[in-house]
Structure formats: C-alpha cells, structure tokens
Short mmCIF file of C-alpha atoms and ligand atoms in Angstrom, two decimals:
data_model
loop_
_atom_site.label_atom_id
_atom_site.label_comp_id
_atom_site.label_asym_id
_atom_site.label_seq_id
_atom_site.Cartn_x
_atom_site.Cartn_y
_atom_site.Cartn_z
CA UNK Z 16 89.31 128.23 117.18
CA UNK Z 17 87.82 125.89 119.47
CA UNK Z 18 86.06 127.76 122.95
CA UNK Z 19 86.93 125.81 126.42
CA UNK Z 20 84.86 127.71 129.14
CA UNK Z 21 86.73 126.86 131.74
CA UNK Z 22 85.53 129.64 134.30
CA UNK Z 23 83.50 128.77 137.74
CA UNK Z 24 80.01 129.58 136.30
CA UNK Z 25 78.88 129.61 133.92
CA UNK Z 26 79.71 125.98 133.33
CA UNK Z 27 80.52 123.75 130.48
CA UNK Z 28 76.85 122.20 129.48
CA UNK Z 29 76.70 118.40 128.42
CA UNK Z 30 75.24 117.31 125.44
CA UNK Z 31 72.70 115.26 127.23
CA UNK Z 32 71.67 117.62 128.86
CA UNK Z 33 71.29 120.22 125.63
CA UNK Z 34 69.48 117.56 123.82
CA UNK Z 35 67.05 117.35 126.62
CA UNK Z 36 66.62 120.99 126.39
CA UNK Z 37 66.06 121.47 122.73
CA UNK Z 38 62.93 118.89 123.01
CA UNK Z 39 59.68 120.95 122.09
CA UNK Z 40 58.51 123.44 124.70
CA UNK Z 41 55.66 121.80 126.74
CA UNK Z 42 52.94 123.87 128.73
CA UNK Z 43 53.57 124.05 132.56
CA UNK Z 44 49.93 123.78 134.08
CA UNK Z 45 49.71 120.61 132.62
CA UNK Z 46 50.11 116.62 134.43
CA UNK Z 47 53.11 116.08 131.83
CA UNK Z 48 55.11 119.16 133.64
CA UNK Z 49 54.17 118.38 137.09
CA UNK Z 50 55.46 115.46 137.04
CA UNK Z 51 58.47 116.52 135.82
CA UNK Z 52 58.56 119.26 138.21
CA UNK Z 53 58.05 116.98 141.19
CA UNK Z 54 60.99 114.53 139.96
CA UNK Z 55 63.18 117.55 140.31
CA UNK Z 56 61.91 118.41 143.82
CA UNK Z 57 62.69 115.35 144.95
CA UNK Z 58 65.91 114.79 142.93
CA UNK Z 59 67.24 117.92 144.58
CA UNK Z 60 66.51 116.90 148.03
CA UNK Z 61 68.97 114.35 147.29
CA UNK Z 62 71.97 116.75 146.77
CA UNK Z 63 71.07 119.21 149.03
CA UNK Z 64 71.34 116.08 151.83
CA UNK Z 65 67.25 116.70 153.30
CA UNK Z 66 63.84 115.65 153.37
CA UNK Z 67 62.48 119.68 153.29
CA UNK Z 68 61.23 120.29 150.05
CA UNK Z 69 63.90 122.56 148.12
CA UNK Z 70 62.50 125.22 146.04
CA UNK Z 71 63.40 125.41 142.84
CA UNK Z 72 63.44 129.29 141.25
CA UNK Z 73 63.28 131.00 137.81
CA UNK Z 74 66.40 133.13 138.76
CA UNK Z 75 70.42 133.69 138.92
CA UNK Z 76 71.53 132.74 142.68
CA UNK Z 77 71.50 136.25 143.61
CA UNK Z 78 67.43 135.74 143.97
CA UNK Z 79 67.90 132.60 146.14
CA UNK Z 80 70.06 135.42 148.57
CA UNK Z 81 67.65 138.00 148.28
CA UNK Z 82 64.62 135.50 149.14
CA UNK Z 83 66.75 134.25 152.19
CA UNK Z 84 66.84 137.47 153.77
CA UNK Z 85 63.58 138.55 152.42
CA UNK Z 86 61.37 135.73 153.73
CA UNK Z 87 62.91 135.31 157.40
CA UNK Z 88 64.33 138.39 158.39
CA UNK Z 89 62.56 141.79 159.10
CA UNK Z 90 63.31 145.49 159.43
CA UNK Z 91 66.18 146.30 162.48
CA UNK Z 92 66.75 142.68 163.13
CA UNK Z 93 70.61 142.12 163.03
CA UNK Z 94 72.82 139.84 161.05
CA UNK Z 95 76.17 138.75 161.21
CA UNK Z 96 78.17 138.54 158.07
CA UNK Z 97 81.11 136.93 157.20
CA UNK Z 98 82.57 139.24 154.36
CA UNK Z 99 85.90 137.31 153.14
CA UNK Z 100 85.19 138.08 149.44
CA UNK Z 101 82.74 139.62 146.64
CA UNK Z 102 79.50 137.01 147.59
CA UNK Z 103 80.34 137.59 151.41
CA UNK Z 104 80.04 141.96 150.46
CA UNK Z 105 76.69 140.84 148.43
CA UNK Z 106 75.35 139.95 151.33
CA UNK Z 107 75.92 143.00 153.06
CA UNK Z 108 74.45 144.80 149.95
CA UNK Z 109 71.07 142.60 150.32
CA UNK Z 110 70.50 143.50 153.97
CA UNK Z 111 71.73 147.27 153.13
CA UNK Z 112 69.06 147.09 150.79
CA UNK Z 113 66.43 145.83 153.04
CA UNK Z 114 67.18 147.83 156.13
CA UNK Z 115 68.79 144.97 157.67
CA UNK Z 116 71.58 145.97 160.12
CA UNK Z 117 74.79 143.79 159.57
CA UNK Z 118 77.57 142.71 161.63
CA UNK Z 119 80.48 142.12 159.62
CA UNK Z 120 83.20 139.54 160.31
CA UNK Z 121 85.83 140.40 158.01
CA UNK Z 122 88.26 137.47 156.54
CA UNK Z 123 91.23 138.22 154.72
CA UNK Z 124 90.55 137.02 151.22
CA UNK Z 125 92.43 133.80 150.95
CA UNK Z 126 91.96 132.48 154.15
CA UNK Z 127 88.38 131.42 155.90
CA UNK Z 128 86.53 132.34 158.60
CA UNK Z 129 87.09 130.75 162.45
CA UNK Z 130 84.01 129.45 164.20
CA UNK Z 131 85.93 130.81 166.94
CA UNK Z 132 85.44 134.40 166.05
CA UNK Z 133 82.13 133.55 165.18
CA UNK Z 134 80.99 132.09 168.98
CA UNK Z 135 82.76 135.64 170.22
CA UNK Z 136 80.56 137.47 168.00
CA UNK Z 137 77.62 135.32 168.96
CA UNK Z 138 78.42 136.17 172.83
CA UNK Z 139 78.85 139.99 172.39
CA UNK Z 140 75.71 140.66 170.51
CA UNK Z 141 72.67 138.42 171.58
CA UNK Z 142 70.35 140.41 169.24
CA UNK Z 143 72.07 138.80 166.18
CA UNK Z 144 69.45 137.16 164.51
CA UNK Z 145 71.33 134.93 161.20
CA UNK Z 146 74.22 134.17 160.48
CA UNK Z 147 75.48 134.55 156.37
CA UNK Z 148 77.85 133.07 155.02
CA UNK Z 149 79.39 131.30 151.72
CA UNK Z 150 80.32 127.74 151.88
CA UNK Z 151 82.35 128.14 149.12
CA UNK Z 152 83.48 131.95 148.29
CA UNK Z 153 84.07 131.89 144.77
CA UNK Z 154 86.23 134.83 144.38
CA UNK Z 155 88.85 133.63 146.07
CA UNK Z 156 88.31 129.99 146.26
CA UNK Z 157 87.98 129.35 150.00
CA UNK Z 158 85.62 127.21 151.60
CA UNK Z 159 84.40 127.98 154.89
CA UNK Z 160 83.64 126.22 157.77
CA UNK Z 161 79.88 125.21 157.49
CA UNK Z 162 79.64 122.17 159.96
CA UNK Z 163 81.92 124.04 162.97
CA UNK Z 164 79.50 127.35 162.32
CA UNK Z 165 76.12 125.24 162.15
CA UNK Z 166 77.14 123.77 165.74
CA UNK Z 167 76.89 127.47 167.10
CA UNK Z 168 73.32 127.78 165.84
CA UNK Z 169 71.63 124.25 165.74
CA UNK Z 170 70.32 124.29 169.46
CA UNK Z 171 69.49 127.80 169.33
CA UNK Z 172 65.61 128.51 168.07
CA UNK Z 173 66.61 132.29 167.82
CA UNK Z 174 68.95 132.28 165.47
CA UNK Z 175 69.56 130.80 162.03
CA UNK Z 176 72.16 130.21 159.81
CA UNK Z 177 71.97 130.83 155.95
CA UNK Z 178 74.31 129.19 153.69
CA UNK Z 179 75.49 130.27 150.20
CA UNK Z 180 75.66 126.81 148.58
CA UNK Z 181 76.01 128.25 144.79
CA UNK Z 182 79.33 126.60 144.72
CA UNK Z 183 79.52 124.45 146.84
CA UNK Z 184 76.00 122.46 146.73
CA UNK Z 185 76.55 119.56 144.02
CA UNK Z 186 80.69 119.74 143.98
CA UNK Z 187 81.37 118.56 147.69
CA UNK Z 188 78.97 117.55 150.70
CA UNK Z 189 76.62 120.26 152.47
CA UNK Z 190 74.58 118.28 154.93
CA UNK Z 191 71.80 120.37 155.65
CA UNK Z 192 69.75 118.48 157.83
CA UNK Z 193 72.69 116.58 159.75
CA UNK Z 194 74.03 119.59 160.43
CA UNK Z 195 71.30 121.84 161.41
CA UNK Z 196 71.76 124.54 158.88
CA UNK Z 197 68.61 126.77 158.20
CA UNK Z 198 68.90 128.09 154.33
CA UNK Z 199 71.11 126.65 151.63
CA UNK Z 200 71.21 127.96 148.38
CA UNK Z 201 72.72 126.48 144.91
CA UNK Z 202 72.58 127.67 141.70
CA UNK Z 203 72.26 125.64 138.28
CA UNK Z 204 74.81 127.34 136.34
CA UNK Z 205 77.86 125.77 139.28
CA UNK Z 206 78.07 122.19 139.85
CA UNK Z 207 74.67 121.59 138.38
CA UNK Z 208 76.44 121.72 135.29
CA UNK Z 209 73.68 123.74 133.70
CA UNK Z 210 72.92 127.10 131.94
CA UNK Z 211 71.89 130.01 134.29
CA UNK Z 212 68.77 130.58 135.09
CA UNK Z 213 67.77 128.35 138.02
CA UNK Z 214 68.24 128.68 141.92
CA UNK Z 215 67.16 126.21 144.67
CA UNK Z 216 66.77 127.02 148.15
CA UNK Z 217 65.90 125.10 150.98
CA UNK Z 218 64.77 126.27 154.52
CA UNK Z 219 64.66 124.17 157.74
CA UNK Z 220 61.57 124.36 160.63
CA UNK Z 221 63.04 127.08 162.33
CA UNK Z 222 63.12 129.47 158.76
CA UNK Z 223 60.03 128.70 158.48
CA UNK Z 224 58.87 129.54 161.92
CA UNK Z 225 61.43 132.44 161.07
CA UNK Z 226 59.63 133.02 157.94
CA UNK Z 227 55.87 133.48 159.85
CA UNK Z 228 56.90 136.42 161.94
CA UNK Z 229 58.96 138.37 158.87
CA UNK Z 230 57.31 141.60 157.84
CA UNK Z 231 60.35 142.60 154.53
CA UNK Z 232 58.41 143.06 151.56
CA UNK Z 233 58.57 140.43 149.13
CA UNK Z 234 56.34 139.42 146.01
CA UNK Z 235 58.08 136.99 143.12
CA UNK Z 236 60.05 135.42 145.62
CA UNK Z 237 57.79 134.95 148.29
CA UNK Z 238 58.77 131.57 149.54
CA UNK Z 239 55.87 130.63 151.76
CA UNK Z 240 53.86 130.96 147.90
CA UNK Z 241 56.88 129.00 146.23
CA UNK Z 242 56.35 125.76 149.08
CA UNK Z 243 52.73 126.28 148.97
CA UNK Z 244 52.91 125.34 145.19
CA UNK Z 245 55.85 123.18 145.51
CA UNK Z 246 54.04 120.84 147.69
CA UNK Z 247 50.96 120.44 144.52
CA UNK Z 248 54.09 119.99 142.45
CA UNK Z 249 53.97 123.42 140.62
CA UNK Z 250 55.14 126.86 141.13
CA UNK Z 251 53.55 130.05 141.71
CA UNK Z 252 54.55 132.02 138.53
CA UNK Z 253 55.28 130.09 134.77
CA UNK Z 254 58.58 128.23 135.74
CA UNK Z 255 61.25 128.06 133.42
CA UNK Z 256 60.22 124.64 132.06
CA UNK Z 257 62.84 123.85 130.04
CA UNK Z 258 65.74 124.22 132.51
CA UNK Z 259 63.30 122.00 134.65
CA UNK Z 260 63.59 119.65 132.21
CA UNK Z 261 67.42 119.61 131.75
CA UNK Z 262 67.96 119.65 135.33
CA UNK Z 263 66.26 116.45 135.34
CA UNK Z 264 68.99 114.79 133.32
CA UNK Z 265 71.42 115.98 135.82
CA UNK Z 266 69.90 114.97 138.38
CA UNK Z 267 69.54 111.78 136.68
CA UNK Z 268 72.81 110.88 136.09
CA UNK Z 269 74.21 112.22 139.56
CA UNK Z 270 71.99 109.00 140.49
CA UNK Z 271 73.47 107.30 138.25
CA UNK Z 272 77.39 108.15 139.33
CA UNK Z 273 76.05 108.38 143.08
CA UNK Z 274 76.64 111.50 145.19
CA UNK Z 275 80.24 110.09 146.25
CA UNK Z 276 81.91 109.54 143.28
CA UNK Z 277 80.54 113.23 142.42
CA UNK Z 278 82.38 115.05 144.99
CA UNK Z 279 85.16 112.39 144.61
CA UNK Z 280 85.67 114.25 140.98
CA UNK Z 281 85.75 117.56 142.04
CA UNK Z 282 87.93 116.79 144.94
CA UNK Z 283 90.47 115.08 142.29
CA UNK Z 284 90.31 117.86 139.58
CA UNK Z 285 91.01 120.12 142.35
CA UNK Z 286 94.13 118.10 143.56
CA UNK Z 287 95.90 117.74 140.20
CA UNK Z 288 95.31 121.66 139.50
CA UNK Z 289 96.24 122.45 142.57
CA UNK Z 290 99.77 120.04 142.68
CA UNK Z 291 100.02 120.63 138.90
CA UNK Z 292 100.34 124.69 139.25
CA UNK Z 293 102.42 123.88 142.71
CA UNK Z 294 105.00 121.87 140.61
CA UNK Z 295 105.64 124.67 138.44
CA UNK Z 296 105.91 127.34 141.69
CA UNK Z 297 102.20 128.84 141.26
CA UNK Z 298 100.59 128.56 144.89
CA UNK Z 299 96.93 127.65 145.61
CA UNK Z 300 95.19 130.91 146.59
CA UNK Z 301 93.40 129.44 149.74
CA UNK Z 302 95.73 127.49 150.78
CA UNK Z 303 94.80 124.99 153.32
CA UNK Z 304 91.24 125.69 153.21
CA UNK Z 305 90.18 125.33 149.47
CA UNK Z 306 87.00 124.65 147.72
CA UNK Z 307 87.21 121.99 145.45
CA UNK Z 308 84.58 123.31 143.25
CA UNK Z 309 87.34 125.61 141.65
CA UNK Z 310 91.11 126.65 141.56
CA UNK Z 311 92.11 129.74 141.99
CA UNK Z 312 95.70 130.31 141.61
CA UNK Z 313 98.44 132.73 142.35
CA UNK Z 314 99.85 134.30 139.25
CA UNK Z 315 104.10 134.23 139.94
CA UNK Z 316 105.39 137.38 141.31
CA UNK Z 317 105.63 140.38 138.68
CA UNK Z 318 103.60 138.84 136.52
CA UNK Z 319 99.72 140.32 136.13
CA UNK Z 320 97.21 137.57 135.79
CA UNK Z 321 95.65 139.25 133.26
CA UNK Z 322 98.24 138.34 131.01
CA UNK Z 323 97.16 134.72 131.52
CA UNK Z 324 93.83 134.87 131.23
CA UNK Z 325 94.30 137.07 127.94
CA UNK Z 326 97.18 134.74 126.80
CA UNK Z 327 94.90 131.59 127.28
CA UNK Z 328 92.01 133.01 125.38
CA UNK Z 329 94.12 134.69 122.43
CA UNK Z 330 96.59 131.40 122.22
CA UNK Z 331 94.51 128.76 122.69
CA UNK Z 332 90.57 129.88 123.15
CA UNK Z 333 90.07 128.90 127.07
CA UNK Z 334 88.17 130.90 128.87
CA UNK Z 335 89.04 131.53 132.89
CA UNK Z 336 88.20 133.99 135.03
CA UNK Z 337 89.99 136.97 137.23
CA UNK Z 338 89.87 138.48 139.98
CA UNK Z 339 87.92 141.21 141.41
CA UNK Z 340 89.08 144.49 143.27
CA UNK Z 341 92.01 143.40 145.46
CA UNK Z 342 92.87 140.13 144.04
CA UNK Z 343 93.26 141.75 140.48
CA UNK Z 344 95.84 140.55 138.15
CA UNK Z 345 96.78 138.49 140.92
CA UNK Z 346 95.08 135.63 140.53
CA UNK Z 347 92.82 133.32 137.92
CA UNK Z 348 90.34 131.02 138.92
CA UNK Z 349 89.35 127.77 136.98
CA UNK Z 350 85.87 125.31 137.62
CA UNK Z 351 85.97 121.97 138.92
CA UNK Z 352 82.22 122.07 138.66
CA UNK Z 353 80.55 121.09 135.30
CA UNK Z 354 81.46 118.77 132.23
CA UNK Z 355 85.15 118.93 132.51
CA UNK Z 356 87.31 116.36 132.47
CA UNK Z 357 90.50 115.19 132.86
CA UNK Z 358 91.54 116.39 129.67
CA UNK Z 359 90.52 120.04 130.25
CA UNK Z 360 92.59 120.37 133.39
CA UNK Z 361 95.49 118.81 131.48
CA UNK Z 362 94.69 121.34 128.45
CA UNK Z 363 94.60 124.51 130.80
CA UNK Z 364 97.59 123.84 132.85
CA UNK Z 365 99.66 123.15 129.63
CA UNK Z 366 97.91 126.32 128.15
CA UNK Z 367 99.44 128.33 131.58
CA UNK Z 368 103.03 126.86 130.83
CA UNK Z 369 102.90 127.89 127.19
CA UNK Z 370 101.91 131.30 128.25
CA UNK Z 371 104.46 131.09 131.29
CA UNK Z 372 107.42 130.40 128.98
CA UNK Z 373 106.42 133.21 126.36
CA UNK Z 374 106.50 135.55 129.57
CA UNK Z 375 109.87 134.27 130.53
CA UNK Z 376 108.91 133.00 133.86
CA UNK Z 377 111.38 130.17 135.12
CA UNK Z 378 110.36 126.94 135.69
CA UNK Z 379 110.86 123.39 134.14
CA UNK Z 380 108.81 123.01 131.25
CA UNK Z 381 106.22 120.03 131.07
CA UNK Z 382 106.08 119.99 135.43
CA UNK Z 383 103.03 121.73 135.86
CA UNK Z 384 101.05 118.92 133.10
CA UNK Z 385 103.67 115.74 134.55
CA UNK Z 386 102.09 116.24 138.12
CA UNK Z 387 98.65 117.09 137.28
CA UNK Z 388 98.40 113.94 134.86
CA UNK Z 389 100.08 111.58 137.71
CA UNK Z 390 96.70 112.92 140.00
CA UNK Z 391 94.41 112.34 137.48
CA UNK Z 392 95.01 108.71 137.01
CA UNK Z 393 92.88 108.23 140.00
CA UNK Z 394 90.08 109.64 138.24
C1 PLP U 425 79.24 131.88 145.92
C2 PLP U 425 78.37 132.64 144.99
N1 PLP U 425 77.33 133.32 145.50
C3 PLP U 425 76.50 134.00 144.73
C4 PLP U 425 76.68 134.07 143.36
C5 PLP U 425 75.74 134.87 142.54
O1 PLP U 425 75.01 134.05 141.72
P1 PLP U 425 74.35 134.61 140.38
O2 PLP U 425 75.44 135.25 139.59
O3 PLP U 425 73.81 133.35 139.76
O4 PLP U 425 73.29 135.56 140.77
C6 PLP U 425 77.74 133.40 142.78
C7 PLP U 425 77.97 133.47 141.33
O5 PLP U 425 79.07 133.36 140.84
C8 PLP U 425 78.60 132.66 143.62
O6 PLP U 425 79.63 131.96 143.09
#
C-alpha cells in the first residue's frame, strides 16, 4: 500500500530536494561548503522577513527553544508564558529546567491568546523579562497573535519577545524585523518541507544586547559562537552538510514561486480542509483564529478520533496525527506545510468520509470532497 504522510511534521519531502541530498557527501571546512552555507544564510533571511543573520542549527526545533532561553536569559529573571497547548507547556519545561521563573498565561486550547491579557500581565509584573510564545501552536492548530504582542515589546529595551516560528515560519508571514520581534525560530522538518534535523533562529539587537549580560550555561548551542562563525560563512561544530544542501533547493524554489504565492498555498489548502470537513458537520478546531500551516479538526460527537486516524492508515495508508492529553480522540490534525497538493487534501478528506460512513456517522456522502475541490480550483 502506498504511504501519504500527511501529519504536521514531519513533512512530505520532494524529490528535488532528495536528489539533492543523495549527491556525494562533501567536506564542510572546505570553499565548496561555505559557499553553500552562506547561500542558505542569506536565503533564510528571506523567509524569516530580516537582514540579521539567521542561524542555521544541527538540531530538532526543540534546540532552537532551548538556545533562546539559554543565550538571553539568566538565573531568577522572569518570563511570561503563554501556555495554550503542548509547545506553549515546553516552554515552561525549558525555563523549569534552567531555573527560569515563568509566568504563565493560560489559553484554552482552541482558542488564542489576547494581547490584552498580555499588556495586563506586562503592567502587574515589571520584572518580566521575555515574552514566549508560539505563532502557530501545533497541537491544536491556533495561531496567535504575533504582530498585536510584538507592539507591547518593540519600544521597550527591557524586554523581548521570543517567537516559536516552527510552524509558522515558511507557511504564512512572520515579519520579524517590521514588527520588532526579538527571537524567531523555524524548523526544517514544517514548511521547509524537509527531513528533521535543522533549526534556524534569528535574534534582533536587543537579544543580542540581551545575550551579553546572560550568565545560563550553554556550550553546543552557544549562539554568540554560532553568529561568530556564521558571519565567516561556517559553523562552530561539523554542520549537517547535507540538509544544508537540500535546504538550498528549497530555498531555491521558494524564490522561484515568490514568498506570496507560498503562503497563498497554505492559506488555500487550509480553506478547502477547513470548508471541506465543515460541509460534512466536522468543525475547525481553532475556529476563528487558525493556522494555516495545518488543520486540525473536530472528530463528530461520540466518535473517538482515533478511529480516524487508525481507519485512514489501515484503509487507505495516510498518515495524520492526534491529539495530545486533553484533546485526545477528539481531534486529528493534517499539514498544509510540505509537498502536498491539491490532490492529497482531496485524498484525505475522501479517506475521512469513507471512514465516516463505515462508522455510521450521518452526513451526505461526497460533501466533504464537493466543497474542498470547489476551493481548490483557486490553487
Ligand atoms: C510549534 C512547535 N514548536 C516546537 C516543536 C518541537 O520541534 P522538534 O520536534 O523539531 O524539536 C514543534 C514540533 O512539532 C512545533 O510544532
């Protein structure tokens, strides 16, 4: 049976971008690599919407977190968190870990956070020192308010904000140097369409100002080391050269298609799943505020998700993904991000009626791929 991975990272790999990868290995200290190297540098600054230099790192996007907290924060200072979903509680992990004392806004999963409750926070607690947040919260689908939030922190020099761009970065626009934010992260497994294994970061002035007076302990992720090399167009440690060299054909052809007609994609691959599943009475999960790097849908009342996801992989080999603690067998979640195509979305949502109609759910047969296909005409 033929495999669809369909799930919000890892993504669906293109063959270009395989082929590119299976070339012979090439050594890293060489003039070959660094060019290479420096093409992706500057490639990246493209899609993460700056002229800093964004750090490219041989790790998952969990590393890219750590080193944000690592490399600006230090022990006692204070951060606020907004916790509306698993990344938003890994934050609070990372600063647990590193003696940082949190601040948690709690969102109800589903919904995001209000700048609102952010500027209260903000006035209560003047020792706060960053802000952390998700722009897109991939367990539940929501993206939050990045622009609104940065415009409580851009004027201030004592305070920064730190995005989680793993899915968001590449599938709709984070300006990070139009809006003032101080660390955004992405991940090449998301919309980088990649295999895991690479995260970017990229820190304003103020980080790095934030970064000089940090005293956590940090060694392989030490950014300051990381832009020191970055600048000679090499890293600090043996990068991992071949997902360098694949991440130049993505970057590549996002020149190629042009930033717009990138998020344009997303945004109608997230439409027709969203309108598709609506047509056949399954509701959007974050409804009203939803990323368009992924759907995450409500599975119809008294029926567990997992019966999806299990029918969709047994029945027809498509892989999506579930969700975690509270929003198990509730929901499943499907990329936008990556090679998938019209067809896919088409493919999945049909899968979800055939599984539907084995399950006995009512609803009119064929609505659900009628709807979605009408959307995706514009693509
Ligand atoms: C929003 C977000 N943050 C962080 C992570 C963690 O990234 P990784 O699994 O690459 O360490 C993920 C991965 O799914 C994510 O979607």
């Amino acid at each position: 049976m033929k495999n669809y991975v369909l799930t919000p990272g890892p993504v669906p790999v293109p063959e270009f971008v395989m082929l590119e990868m299976a070339k012979p290995i090439i050594h890293h200290r060489t003039e070959e690599f660094e060019e290479i190297f420096y093409k992706a540098t500057q490639g990246l600054k493209k899609v993460f919407m700056t002229e800093e230099e964004v750090l490219i790192l041989a790790s998952s996007g969990t590393g890219a977190m750590d080193a944000a907290i690592c490399n600006t924060l230090s022990k006692g200072d204070t951060a606020l968190v907004v916790n509306g979903g698993k990344f938003g509680e890994r934050w609070l992990k990372i600063c647990k870990a590193y003696g940082v004392n949190t601040i948690e806004i709690k969102v109800e999963w589903g919904k995001a956070v209000s700048p609102k409750v952010i500027e209260d926070a903000l006035k209560e607690n003047k020792s706060i020192k960053a802000i952390l947040v998700q722009a897109s919260e991939t367990s539940t689908g929501v993206e939050h308010p990045i622009e609104d939030i940065a415009k409580l922190t851009k004027s201030r020099d004592d305070i920064i904000l730190i995005v989680d761009g793993i899915t968001a970065v590449g599938a709709f626009p984070v300006e990070f140097d139009k809006w003032g934010i101080d660390i955004l992260i992405g991940g090449s497994q998301k919309a980088f369409m990649m295999p895991p294994g690479l995260a970017f970061i990229v820190l304003s002035k103020k980080a790095w100002d934030f970064n000089d007076k940090s005293d956590l302990p940090k060694f392989y992720l030490d950014l300051s080391q990381a832009h020191k090399n970055s600048l000679k167009k090499t890293s600090p440690w043996t990068p991992a050269v071949t997902l360098v060299i694949g991440l130049n054909a993505v970057l590549e052809y996002f020149e190629k298609l042009g930033l717009e007609k990138l998020f344009e994609r997303h945004s109608i691959l997230s439409e027709a799943t969203t309108k598709g599943f609506e047509a056949m009475g399954l509701e959007n999960f974050a409804k009203g505020c939803t990323s368009t790097a992924l759907s995450v849908i409500k599975s119809p009342e008294g029926i567990d998700a997992g019966l999806i996801i299990k029918g969709l992989k047994k029945k027809y080999g498509m892989i999506v993904a579930g969700g975690q603690d509270q929003a198990k067998g509730k929901i499943f979640r499907i990329t936008h991000m990556g090679y998938v195509d019209k067809a896919d979305i088409i493919s999945v949502i049909a899968g979800v009626e055939g599984i539907l109609t084995e399950l006995k759910y009512k609803f009119e047969p064929g609505s659900g791929v009628a709807k979605a296909t009408q959307i995706l005409d514009k693509l």
